[in-house]
Tab-separated table of C-alpha atoms in Angstrom:
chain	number	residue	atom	x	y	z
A	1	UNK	CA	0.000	0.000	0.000
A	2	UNK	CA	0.643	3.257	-0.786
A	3	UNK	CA	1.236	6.043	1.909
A	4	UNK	CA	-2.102	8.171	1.118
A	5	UNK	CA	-3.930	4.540	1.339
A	6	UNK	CA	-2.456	3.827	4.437
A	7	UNK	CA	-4.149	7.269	5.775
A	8	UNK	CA	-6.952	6.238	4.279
A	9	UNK	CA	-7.178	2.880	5.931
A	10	UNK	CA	-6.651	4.851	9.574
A	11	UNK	CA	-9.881	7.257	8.705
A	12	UNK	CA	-11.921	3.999	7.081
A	13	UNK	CA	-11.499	1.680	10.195
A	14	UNK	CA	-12.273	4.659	12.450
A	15	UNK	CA	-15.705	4.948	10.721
A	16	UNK	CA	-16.464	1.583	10.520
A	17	UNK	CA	-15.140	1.549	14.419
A	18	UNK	CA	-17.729	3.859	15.237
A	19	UNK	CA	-15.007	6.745	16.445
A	20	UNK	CA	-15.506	9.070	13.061
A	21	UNK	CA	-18.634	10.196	11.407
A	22	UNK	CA	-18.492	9.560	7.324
A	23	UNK	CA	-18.677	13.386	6.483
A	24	UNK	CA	-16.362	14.406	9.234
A	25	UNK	CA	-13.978	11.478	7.057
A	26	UNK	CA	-14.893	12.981	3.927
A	27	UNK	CA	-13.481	16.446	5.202
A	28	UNK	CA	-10.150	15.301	6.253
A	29	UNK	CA	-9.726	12.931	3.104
A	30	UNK	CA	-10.894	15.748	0.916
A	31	UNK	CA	-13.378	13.536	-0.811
A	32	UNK	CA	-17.092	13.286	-0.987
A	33	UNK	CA	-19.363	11.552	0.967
A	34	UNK	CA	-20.346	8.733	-2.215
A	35	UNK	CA	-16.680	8.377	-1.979
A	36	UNK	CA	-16.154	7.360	1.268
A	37	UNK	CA	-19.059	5.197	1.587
A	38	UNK	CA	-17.241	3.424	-1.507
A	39	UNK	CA	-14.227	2.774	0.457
A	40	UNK	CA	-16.220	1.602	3.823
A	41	UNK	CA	-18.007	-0.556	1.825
A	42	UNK	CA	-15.143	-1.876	-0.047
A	43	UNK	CA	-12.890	-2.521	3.373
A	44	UNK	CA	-16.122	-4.293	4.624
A	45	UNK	CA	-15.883	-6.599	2.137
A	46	UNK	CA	-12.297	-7.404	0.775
A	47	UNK	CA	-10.329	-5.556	4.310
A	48	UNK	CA	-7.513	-3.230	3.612
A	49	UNK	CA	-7.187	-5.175	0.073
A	50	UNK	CA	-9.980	-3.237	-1.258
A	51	UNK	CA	-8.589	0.496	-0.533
A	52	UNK	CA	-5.456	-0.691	-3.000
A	53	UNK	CA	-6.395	0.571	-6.561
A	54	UNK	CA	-6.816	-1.868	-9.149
A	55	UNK	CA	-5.229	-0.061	-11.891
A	56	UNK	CA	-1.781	-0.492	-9.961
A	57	UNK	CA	0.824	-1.844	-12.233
A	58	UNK	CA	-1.508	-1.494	-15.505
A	59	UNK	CA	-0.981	0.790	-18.320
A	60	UNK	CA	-2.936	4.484	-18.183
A	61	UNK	CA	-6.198	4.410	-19.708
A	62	UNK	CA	-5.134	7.515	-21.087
A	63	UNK	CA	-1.508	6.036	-22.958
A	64	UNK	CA	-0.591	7.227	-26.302
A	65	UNK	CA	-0.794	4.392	-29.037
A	66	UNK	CA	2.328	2.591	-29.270
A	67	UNK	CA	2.072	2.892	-32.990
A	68	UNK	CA	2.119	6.491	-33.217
A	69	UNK	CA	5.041	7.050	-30.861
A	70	UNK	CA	6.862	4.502	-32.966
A	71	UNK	CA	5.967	6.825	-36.272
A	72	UNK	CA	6.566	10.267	-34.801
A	73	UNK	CA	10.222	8.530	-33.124
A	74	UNK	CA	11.043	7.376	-36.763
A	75	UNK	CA	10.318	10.769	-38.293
A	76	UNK	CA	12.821	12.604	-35.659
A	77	UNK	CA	15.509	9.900	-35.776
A	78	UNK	CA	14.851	10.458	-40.537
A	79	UNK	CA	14.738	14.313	-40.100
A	80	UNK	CA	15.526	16.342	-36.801
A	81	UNK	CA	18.244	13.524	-34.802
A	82	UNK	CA	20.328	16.348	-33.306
A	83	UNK	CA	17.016	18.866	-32.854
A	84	UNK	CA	16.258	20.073	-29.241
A	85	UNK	CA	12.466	18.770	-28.391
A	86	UNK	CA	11.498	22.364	-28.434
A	87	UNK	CA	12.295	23.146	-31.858
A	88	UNK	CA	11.532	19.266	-33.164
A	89	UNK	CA	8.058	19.743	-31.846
A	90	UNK	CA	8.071	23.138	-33.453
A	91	UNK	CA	8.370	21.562	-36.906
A	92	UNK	CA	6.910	18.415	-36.465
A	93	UNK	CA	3.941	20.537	-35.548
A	94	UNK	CA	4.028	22.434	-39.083
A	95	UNK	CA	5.133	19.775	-41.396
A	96	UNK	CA	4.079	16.541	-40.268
A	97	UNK	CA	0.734	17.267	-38.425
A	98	UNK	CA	2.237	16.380	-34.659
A	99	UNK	CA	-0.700	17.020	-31.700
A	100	UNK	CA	1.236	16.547	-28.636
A	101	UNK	CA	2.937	18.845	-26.188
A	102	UNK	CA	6.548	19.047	-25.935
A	103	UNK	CA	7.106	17.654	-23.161
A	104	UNK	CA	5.724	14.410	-24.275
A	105	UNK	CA	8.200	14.323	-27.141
A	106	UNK	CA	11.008	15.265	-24.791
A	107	UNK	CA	10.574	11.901	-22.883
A	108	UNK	CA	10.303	10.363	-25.872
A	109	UNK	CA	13.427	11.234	-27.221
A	110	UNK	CA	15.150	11.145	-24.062
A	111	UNK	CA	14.064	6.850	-23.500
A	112	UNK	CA	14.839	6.703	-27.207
A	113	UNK	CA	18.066	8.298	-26.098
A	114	UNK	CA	18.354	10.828	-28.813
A	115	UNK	CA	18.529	13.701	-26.826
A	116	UNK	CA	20.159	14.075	-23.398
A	117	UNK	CA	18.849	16.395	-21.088
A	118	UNK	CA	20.599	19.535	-19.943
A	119	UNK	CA	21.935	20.003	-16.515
A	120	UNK	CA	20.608	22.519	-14.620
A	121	UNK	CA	21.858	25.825	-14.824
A	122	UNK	CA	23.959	27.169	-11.973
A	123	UNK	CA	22.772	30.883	-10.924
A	124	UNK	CA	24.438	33.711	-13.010
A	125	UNK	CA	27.412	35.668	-10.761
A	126	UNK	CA	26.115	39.119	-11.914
A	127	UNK	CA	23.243	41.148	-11.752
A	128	UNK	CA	20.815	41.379	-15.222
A	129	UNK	CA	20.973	44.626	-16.568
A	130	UNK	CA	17.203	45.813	-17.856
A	131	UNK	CA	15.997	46.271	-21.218
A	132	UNK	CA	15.643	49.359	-22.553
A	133	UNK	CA	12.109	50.927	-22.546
A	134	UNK	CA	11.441	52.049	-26.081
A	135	UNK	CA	12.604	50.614	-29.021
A	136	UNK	CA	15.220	52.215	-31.497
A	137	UNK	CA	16.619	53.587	-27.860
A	138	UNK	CA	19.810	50.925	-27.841
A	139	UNK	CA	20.752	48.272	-30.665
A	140	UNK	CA	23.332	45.720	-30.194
A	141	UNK	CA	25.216	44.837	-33.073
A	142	UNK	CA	27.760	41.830	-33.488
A	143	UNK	CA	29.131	39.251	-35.863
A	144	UNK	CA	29.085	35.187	-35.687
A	145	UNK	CA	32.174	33.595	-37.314
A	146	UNK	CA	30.214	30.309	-37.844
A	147	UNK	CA	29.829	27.267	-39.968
A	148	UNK	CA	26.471	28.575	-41.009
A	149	UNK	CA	26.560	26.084	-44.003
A	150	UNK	CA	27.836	23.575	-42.540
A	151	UNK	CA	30.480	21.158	-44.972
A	152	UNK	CA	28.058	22.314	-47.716
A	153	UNK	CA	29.459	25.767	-48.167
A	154	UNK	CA	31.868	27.965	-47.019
A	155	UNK	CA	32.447	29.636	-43.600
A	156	UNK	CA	31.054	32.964	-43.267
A	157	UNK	CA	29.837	35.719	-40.884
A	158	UNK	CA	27.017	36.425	-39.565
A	159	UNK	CA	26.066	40.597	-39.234
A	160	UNK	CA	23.078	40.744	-36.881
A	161	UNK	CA	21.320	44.488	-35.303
A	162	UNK	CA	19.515	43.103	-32.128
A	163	UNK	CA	16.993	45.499	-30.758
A	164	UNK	CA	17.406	45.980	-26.452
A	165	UNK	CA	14.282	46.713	-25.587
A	166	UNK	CA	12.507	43.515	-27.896
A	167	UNK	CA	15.332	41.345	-28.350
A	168	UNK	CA	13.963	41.756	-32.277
A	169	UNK	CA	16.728	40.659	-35.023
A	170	UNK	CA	16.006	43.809	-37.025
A	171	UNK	CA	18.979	43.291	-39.396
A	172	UNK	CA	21.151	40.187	-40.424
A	173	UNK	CA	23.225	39.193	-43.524
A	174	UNK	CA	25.781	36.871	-44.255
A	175	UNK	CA	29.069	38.683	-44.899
A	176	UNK	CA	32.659	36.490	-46.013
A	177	UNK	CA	34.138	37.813	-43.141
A	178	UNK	CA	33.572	40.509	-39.985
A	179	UNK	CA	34.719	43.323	-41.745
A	180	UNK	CA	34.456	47.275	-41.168
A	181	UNK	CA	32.319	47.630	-44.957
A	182	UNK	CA	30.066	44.691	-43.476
A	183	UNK	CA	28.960	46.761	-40.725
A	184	UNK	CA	28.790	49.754	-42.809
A	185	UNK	CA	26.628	48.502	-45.593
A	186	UNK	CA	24.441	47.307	-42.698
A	187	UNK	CA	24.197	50.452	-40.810
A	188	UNK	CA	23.299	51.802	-44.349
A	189	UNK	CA	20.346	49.340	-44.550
A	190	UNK	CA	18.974	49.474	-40.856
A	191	UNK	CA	18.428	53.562	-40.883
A	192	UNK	CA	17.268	53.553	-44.819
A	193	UNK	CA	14.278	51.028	-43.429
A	194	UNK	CA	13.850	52.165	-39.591
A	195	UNK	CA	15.554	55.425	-39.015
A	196	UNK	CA	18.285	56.462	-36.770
A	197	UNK	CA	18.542	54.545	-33.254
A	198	UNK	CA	19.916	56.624	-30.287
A	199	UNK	CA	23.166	54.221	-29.451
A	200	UNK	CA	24.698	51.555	-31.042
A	201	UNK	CA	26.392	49.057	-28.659
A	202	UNK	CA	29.184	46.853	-29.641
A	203	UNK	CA	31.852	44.992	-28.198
A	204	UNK	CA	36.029	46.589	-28.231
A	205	UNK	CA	36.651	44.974	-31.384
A	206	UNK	CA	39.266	47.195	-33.740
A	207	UNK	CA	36.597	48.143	-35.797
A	208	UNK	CA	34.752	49.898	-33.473
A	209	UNK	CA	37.240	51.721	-31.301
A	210	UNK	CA	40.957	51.667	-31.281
A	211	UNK	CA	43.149	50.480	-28.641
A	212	UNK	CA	45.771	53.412	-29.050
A	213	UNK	CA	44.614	55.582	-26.499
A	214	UNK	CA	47.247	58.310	-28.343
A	215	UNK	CA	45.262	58.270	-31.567
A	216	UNK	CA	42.693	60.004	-31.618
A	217	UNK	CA	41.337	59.767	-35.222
A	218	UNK	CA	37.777	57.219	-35.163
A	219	UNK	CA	37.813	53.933	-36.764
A	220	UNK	CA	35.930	54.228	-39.592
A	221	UNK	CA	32.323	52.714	-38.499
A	222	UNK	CA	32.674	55.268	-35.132
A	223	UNK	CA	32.956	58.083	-37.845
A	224	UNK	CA	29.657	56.630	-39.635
A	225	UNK	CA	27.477	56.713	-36.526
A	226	UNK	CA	28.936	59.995	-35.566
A	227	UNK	CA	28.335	61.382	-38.583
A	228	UNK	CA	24.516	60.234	-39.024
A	229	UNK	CA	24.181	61.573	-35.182
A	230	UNK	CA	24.104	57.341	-33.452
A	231	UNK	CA	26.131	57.170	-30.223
A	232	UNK	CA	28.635	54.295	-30.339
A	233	UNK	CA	28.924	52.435	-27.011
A	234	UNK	CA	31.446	50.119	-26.420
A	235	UNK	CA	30.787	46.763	-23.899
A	236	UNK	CA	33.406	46.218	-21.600
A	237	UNK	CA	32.813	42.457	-20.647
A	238	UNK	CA	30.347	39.906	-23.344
A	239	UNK	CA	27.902	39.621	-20.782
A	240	UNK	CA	26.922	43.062	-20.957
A	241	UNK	CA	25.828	42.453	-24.630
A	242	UNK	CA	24.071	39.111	-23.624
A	243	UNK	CA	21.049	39.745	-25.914
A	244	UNK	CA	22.999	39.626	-29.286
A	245	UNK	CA	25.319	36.587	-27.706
A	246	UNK	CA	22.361	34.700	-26.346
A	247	UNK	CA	20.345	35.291	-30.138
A	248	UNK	CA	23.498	34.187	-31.272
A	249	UNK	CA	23.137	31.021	-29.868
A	250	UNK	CA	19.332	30.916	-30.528
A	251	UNK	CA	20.543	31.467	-34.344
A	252	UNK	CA	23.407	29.044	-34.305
A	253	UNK	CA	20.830	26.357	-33.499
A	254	UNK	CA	17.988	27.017	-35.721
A	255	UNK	CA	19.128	28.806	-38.572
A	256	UNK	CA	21.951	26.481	-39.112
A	257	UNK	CA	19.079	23.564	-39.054
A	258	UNK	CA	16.931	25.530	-41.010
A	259	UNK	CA	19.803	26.478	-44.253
A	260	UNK	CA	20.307	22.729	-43.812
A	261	UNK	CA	16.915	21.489	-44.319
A	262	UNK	CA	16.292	23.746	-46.831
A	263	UNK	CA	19.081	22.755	-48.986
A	264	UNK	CA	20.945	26.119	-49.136
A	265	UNK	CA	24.788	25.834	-50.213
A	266	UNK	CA	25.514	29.279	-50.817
A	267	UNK	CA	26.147	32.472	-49.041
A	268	UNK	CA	23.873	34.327	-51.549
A	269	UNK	CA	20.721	31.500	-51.284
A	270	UNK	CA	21.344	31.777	-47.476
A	271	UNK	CA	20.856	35.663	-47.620
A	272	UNK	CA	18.221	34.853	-49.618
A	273	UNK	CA	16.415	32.973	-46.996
A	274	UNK	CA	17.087	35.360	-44.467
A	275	UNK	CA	13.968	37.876	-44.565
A	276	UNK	CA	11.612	35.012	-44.237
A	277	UNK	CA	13.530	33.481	-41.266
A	278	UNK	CA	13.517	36.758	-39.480
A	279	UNK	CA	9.870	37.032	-39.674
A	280	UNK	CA	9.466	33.880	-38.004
A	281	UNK	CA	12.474	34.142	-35.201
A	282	UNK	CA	10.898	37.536	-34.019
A	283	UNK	CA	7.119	36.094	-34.197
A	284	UNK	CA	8.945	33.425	-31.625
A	285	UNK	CA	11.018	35.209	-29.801
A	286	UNK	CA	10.262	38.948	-29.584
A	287	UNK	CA	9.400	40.604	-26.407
A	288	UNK	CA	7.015	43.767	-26.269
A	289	UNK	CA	8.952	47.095	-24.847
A	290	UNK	CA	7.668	48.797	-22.204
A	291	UNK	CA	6.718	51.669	-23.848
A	292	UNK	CA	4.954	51.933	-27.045
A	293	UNK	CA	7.099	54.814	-28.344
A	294	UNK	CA	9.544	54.397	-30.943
A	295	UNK	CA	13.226	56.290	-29.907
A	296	UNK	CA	13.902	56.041	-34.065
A	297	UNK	CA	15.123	59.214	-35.431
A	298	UNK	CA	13.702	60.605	-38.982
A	299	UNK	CA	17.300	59.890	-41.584
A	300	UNK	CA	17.258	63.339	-42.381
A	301	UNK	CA	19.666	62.576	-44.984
A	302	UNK	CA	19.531	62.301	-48.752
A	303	UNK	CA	20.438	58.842	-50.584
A	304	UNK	CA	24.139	60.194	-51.864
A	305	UNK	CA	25.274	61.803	-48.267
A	306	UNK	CA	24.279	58.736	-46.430
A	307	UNK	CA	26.153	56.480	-48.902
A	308	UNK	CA	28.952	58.696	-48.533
A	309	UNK	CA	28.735	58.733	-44.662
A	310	UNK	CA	28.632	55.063	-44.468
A	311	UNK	CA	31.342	54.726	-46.553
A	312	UNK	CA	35.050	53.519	-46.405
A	313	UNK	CA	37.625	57.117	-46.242
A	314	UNK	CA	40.763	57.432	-46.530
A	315	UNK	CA	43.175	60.431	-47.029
A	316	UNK	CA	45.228	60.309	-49.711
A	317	UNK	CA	48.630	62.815	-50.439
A	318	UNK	CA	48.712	64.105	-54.492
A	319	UNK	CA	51.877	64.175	-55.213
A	320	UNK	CA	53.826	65.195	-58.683
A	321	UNK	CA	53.863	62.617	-61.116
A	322	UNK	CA	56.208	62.653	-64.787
A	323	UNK	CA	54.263	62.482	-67.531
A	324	UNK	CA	55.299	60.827	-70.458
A	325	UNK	CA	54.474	62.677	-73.924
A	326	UNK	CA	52.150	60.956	-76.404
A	327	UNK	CA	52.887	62.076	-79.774
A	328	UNK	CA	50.117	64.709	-81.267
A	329	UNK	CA	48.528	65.138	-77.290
A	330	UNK	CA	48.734	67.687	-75.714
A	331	UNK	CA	51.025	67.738	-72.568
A	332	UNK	CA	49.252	68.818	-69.151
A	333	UNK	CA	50.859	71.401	-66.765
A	334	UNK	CA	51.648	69.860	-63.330
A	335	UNK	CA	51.292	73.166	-61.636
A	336	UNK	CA	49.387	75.652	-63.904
A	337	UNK	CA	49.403	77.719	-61.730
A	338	UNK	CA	52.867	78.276	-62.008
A	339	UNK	CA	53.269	78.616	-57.822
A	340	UNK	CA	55.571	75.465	-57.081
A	341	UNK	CA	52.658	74.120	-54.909
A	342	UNK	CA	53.516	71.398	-52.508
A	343	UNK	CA	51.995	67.719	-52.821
A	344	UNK	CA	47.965	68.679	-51.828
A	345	UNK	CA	45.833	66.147	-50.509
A	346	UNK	CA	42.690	64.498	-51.211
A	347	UNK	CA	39.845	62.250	-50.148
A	348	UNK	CA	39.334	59.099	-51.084
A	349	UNK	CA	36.494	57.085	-50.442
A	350	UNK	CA	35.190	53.178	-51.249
A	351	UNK	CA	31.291	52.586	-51.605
């Protein structure tokens, strides 16, 4: 016997013993009188035998059919092996017509042993810092070195604009490689289609600050934001950017699974996908702000200037060059001016 039917044997042979009244029984068993005049009569007639449940050791009335755990099992082990149960439920839900909650699938998997659960999580050593209240008031940005493609195509870089106060991915494109003009170019795009955020935050990598504290000329994507009016703030530790690293890890899970079923080899068909697998991460995992204001700044800024602001510069020196004659041209004065000018310099500038 159970522990609760050995409690329930003390009340029963008190009522039958004359010492406890049925409904004063019914009370402290928390059941209704028809209930315990079931069990009375029951230990009248079999003894503490009959307060033992007969469905002990017996499969649940309400078991799922052996054949259709055997199915959905074979469709995970053909399709999603090394899926988490959250996101194999997720799909199995959409594409194969799966019913069940997670959690059922995540025993499953675990007695099939194709998934091992996670320990638990020890308690983080620093305090959260809170989201921002509107959004457009701070965006992360960061890249993801990754093997996005897998062995199917090259290695490549993931650019991603994380929104603080939603955790939305409101920009993201596969780049060869974390460069300076890959973070431009994406600036570029984020305030053409939202506007100007207050602050850009981004870890101490060399292309957003540099380490010479005796040069004081910006890097070049410093100079952007500056320019278009953004305040660049730099992260001093990775945790205090944890919503672009943990998305990171959100996006190194199911995009990767999602470029693979889809078939995608190449950085372009990848970039391709990328709109339509935006729409559905921040449907997922989006958070609404606090406030319903938007911090997003009107661009104030014709097409031309803003490509020039979020451009590559560099300073160039003109110097005096010989030119050789080409017979019947005309030869150009170096200094037509006839001044002896020193070497001038120019701009110079990469779209």
């Amino acid at each position: 016997m159970s522990r609760k039917e050995r409690d329930r044997l003390k009340v029963v042979e008190a009522v039958r013993e004359k010492r406890l009244k049925q409904g004063e029984a019914a009370k402290q068993l928390g059941l209704s009188l028809r209930q315990v005049k079931r069990l009375v009569r029951a230990h009248r007639e079999e003894g503490a035998a009959g307060l033992v449940s007969k469905r002990r050791g017996q499969p649940s009335n309400r078991r799922i059919e052996e054949v259709e755990r055997t199915a959905v099992m074979a469709c995970v082990r053909n399709h999603y092996a090394d899926f988490g149960p959250t996101l194999a439920a997720e799909y199995l839900r959409s594409f194969h017509g799966f019913t069940r909650s997670t959690e059922t699938l995540r025993q499953w998997m675990i007695e099939a042993d194709v998934w091992a659960p996670k320990r638990q999580r020890r308690k983080r050593p620093f305090q959260l810092r809170e989201r921002r209240s509107c959004v457009g008031e701070l965006v992360q940005i960061d890249g993801s070195p990754h093997a996005w493609l897998e062995a199917r195509g090259p290695r490549c870089t993931l650019i991603a604009f994380i929104d603080d106060a939603t955790s939305r991915l409101q920009y993201a494109r596969f780049e060869p490689a974390e460069t300076t003009r890959a973070y431009l170019l994406g600036l570029r795009a984020y305030v053409t289609r939202f506007g100007r955020p207050a602050a850009l935050y981004s870890d101490r990598h060399s292309i957003f600050t540099k380490h010479d504290p005796e040069d004081p000329t910006p890097t070049q994507f410093e100079r952007a934001a500056r320019a278009l009016g953004i305040e660049p703030i730099l992260a001093l530790s990775p945790q205090a950017k944890g919503r672009v690293e943990r998305s990171f890890q959100t996006l190194q899970d199911r995009l990767v699974k999602a470029l693979r079923l889809a078939g995608i080899d190449t950085v372009a068909a990848a970039n391709a996908l990328l709109p339509r697998f935006i729409e559905h991460y921040n449907a997922r995992f989006a958070k609404t702000p606090k406030s319903t204001q938007d911090a997003h700044r009107a661009l104030e800024i014709e097409a031309e200037p803003l490509r020039w602001a979020t451009s590559e510069q560099y300073q160039r020196t003109l110097s005096k060059v010989a030119v050789v004659p080409v017979p019947g041209a005309a030869v150009p004065d170096p200094d037509p001016g006839g001044a002896g000018l020193s070497p001038a310099c120019g701009a110079d500038h990469r779209l």
